[in-house]
Coordinates of N, CA and C in Angstrom, one line a residue:
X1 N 9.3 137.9 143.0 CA 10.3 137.8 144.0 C 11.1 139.1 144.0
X2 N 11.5 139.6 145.2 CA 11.9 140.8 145.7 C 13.4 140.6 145.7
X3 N 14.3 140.6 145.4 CA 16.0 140.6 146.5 C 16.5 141.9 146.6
X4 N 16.8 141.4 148.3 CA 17.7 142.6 149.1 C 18.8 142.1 149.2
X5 N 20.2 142.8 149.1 CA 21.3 142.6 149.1 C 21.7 143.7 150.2
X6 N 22.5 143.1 151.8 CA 23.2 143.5 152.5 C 24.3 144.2 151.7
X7 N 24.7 145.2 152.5 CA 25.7 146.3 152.3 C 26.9 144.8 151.9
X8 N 27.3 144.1 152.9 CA 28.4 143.4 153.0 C 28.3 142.9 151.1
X9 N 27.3 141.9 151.0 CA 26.7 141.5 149.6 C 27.4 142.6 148.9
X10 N 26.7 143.6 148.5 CA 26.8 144.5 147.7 C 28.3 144.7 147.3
X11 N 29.1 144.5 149.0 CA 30.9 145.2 148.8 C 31.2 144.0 147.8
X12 N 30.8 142.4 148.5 CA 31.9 141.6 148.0 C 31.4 141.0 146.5
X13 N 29.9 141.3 145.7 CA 29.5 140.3 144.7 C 30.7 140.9 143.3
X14 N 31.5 142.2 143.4 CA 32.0 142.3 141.7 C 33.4 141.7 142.3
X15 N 33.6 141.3 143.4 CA 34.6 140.1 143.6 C 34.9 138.7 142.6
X16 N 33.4 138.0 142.7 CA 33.2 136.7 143.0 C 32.3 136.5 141.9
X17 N 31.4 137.6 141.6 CA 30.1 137.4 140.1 C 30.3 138.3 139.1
X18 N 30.7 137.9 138.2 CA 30.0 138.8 137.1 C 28.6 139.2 137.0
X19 N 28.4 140.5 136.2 CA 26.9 140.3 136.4 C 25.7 139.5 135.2
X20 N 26.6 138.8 134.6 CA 25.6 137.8 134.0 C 25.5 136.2 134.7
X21 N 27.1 136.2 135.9 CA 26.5 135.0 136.8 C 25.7 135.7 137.3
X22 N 25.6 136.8 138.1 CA 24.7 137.4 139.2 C 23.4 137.0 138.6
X23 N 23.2 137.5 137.5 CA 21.5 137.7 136.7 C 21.2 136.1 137.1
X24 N 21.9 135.1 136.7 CA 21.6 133.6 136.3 C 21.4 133.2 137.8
X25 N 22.3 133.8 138.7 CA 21.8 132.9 140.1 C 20.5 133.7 140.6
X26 N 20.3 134.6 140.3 CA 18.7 135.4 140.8 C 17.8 134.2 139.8
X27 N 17.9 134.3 138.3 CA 16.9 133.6 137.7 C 16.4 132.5 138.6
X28 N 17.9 131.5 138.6 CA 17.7 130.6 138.8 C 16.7 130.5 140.7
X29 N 17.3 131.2 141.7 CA 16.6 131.4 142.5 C 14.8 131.5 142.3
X30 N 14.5 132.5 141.7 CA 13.4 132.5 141.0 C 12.4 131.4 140.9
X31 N 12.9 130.6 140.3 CA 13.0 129.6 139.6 C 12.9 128.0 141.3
X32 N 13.8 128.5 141.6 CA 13.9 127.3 142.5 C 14.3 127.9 144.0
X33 N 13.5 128.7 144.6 CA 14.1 129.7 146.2 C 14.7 128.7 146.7
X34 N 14.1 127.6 147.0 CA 15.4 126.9 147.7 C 15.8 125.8 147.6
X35 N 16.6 126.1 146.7 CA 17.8 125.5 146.2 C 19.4 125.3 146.9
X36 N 19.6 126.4 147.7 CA 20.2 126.3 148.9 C 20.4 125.2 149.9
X37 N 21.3 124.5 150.6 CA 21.1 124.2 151.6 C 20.9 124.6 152.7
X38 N 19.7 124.1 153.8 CA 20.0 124.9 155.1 C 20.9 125.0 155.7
X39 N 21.6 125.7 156.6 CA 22.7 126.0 157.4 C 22.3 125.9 158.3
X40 N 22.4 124.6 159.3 CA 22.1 124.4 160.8 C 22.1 125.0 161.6
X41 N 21.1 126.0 162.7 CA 21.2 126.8 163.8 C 21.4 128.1 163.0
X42 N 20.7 128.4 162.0 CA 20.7 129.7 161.1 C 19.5 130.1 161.5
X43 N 18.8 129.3 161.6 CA 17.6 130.2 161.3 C 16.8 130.3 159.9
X44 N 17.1 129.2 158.9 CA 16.3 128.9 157.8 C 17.6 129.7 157.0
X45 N 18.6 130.5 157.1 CA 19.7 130.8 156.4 C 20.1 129.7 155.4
X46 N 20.2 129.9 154.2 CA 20.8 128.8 153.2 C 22.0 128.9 152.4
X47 N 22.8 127.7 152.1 CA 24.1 128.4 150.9 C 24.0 127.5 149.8
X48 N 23.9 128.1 148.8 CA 24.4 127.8 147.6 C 25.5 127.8 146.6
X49 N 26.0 126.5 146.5 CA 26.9 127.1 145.1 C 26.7 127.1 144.0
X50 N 27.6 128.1 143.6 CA 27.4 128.4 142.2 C 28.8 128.9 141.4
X51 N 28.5 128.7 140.2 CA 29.5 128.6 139.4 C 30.2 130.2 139.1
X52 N 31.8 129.8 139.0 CA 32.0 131.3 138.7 C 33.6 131.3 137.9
X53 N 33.3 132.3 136.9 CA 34.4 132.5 136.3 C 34.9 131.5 135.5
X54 N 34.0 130.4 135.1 CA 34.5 129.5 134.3 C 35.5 128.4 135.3
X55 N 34.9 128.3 136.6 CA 35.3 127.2 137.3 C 34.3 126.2 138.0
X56 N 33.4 126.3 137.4 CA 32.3 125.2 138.1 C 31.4 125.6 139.3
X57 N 30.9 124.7 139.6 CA 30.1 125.0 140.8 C 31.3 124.3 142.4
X58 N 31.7 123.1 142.0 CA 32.8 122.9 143.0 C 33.9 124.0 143.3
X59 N 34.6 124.9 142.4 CA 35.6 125.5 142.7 C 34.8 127.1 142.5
X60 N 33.5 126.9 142.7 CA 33.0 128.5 142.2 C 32.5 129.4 143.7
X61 N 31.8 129.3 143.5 CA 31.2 130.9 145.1 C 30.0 130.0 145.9
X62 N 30.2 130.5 147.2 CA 29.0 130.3 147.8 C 28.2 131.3 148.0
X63 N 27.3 131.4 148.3 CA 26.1 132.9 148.0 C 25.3 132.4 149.4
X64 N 25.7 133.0 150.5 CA 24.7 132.9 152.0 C 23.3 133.5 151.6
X65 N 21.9 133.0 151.6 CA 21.3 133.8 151.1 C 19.8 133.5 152.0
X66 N 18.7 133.9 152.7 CA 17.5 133.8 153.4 C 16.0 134.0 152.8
X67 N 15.5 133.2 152.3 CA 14.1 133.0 151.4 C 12.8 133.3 152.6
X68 N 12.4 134.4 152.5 CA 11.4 134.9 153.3 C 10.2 134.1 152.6
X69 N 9.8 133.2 152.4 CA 8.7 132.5 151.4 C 7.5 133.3 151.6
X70 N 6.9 133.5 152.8 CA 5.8 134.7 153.0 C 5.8 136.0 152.3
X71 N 6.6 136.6 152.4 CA 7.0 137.9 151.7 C 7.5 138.1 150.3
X72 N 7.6 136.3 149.6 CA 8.7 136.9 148.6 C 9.9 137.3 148.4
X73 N 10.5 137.3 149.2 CA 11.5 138.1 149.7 C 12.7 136.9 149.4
X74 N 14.2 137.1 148.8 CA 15.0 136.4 148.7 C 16.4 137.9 149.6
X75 N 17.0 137.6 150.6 CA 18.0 138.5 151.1 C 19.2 137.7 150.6
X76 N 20.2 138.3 150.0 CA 21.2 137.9 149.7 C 22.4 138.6 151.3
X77 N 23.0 137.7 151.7 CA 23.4 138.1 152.9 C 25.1 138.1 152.9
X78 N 25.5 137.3 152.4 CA 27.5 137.3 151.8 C 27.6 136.2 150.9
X79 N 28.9 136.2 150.5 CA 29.2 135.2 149.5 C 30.9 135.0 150.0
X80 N 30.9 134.0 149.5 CA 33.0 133.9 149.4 C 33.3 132.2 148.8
X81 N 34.2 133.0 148.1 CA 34.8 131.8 146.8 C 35.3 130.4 147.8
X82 N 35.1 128.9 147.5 CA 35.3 127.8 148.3 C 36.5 128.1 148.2
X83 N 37.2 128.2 147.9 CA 39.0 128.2 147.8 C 39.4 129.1 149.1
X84 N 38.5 129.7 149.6 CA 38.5 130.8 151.0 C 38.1 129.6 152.0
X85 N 37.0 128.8 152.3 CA 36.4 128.3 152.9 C 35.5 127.6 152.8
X86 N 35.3 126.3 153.3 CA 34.1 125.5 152.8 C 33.0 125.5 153.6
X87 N 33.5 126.0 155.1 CA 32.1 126.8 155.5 C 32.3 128.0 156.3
X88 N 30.9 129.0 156.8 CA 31.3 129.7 157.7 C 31.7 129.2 158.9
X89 N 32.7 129.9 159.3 CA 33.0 130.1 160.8 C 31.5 130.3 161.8
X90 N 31.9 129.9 163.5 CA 31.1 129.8 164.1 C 30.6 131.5 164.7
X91 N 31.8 132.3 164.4 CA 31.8 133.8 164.2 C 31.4 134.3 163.2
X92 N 31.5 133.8 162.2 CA 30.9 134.0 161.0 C 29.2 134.2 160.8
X93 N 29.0 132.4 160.9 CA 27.6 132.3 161.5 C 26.7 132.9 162.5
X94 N 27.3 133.4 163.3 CA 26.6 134.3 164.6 C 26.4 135.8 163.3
X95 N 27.4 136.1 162.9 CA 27.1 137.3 162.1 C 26.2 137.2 161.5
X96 N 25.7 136.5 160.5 CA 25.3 136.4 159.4 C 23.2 136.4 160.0
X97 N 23.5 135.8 161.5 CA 22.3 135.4 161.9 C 21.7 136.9 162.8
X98 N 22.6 137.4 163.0 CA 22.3 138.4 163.6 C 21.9 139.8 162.5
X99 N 22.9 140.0 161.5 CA 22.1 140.6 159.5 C 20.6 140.1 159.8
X100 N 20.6 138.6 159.8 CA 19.2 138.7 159.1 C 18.0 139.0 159.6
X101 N 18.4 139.3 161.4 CA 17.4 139.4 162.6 C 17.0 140.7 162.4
X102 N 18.4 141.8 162.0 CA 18.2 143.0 161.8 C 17.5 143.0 160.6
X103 N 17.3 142.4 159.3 CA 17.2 143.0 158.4 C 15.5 142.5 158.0
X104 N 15.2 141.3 158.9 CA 13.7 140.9 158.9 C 13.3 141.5 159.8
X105 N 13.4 142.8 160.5 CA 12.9 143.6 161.7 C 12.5 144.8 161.9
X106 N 12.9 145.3 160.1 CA 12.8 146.1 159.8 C 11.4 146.6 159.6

């Protein structure tokens, strides 16, 4: 399994993961690609929670993320703590779908 992390990804994960949650949610990815929920009208886009900082998986991070199953490929696309939001925005969503159009077009 391959993971690409968006620029965005990259700015916001020493936010929200340490990097021994980071390491544990790739394993576990690994382990289970999709484990995510779909995100309706994504485009196969999925979110996950996961645990952070010693707050659970209810009060921990969501991890936007796109499982290329052909390729291998896991894109990590944004993340943000539930306490921000319990879901994306419909602006949000348009972004995140538009990342992945660019980033599977490459």
């Amino acid at each position: 399994m391959v993971f690409v992390e968006t620029s965005l990804f990259s700015r916001l994960l020493g936010d929200y993961l340490r990097d021994d949650e980071y390491r544990l949610s790739r394993n576990h990815l690994i382990e289970y690609p999709d484990a995510g929920d779909v995100i309706r009208g994504a485009g196969g886009v999925r979110k996950v929670r996961w645990a952070s900082g010693g707050k659970g998986k209810s009060g921990g991070v969501r991890v936007i993320y796109y499982w290329a199953k052909a390729d291998e490929q896991t894109f990590f696309l944004t993340l943000y703590g539930k306490g921000e939001k319990e879901n994306l925005s419909a602006m949000d969503l348009k972004r995140v779908v538009k990342l992945l159009e660019e980033l599977t077009n490459e």
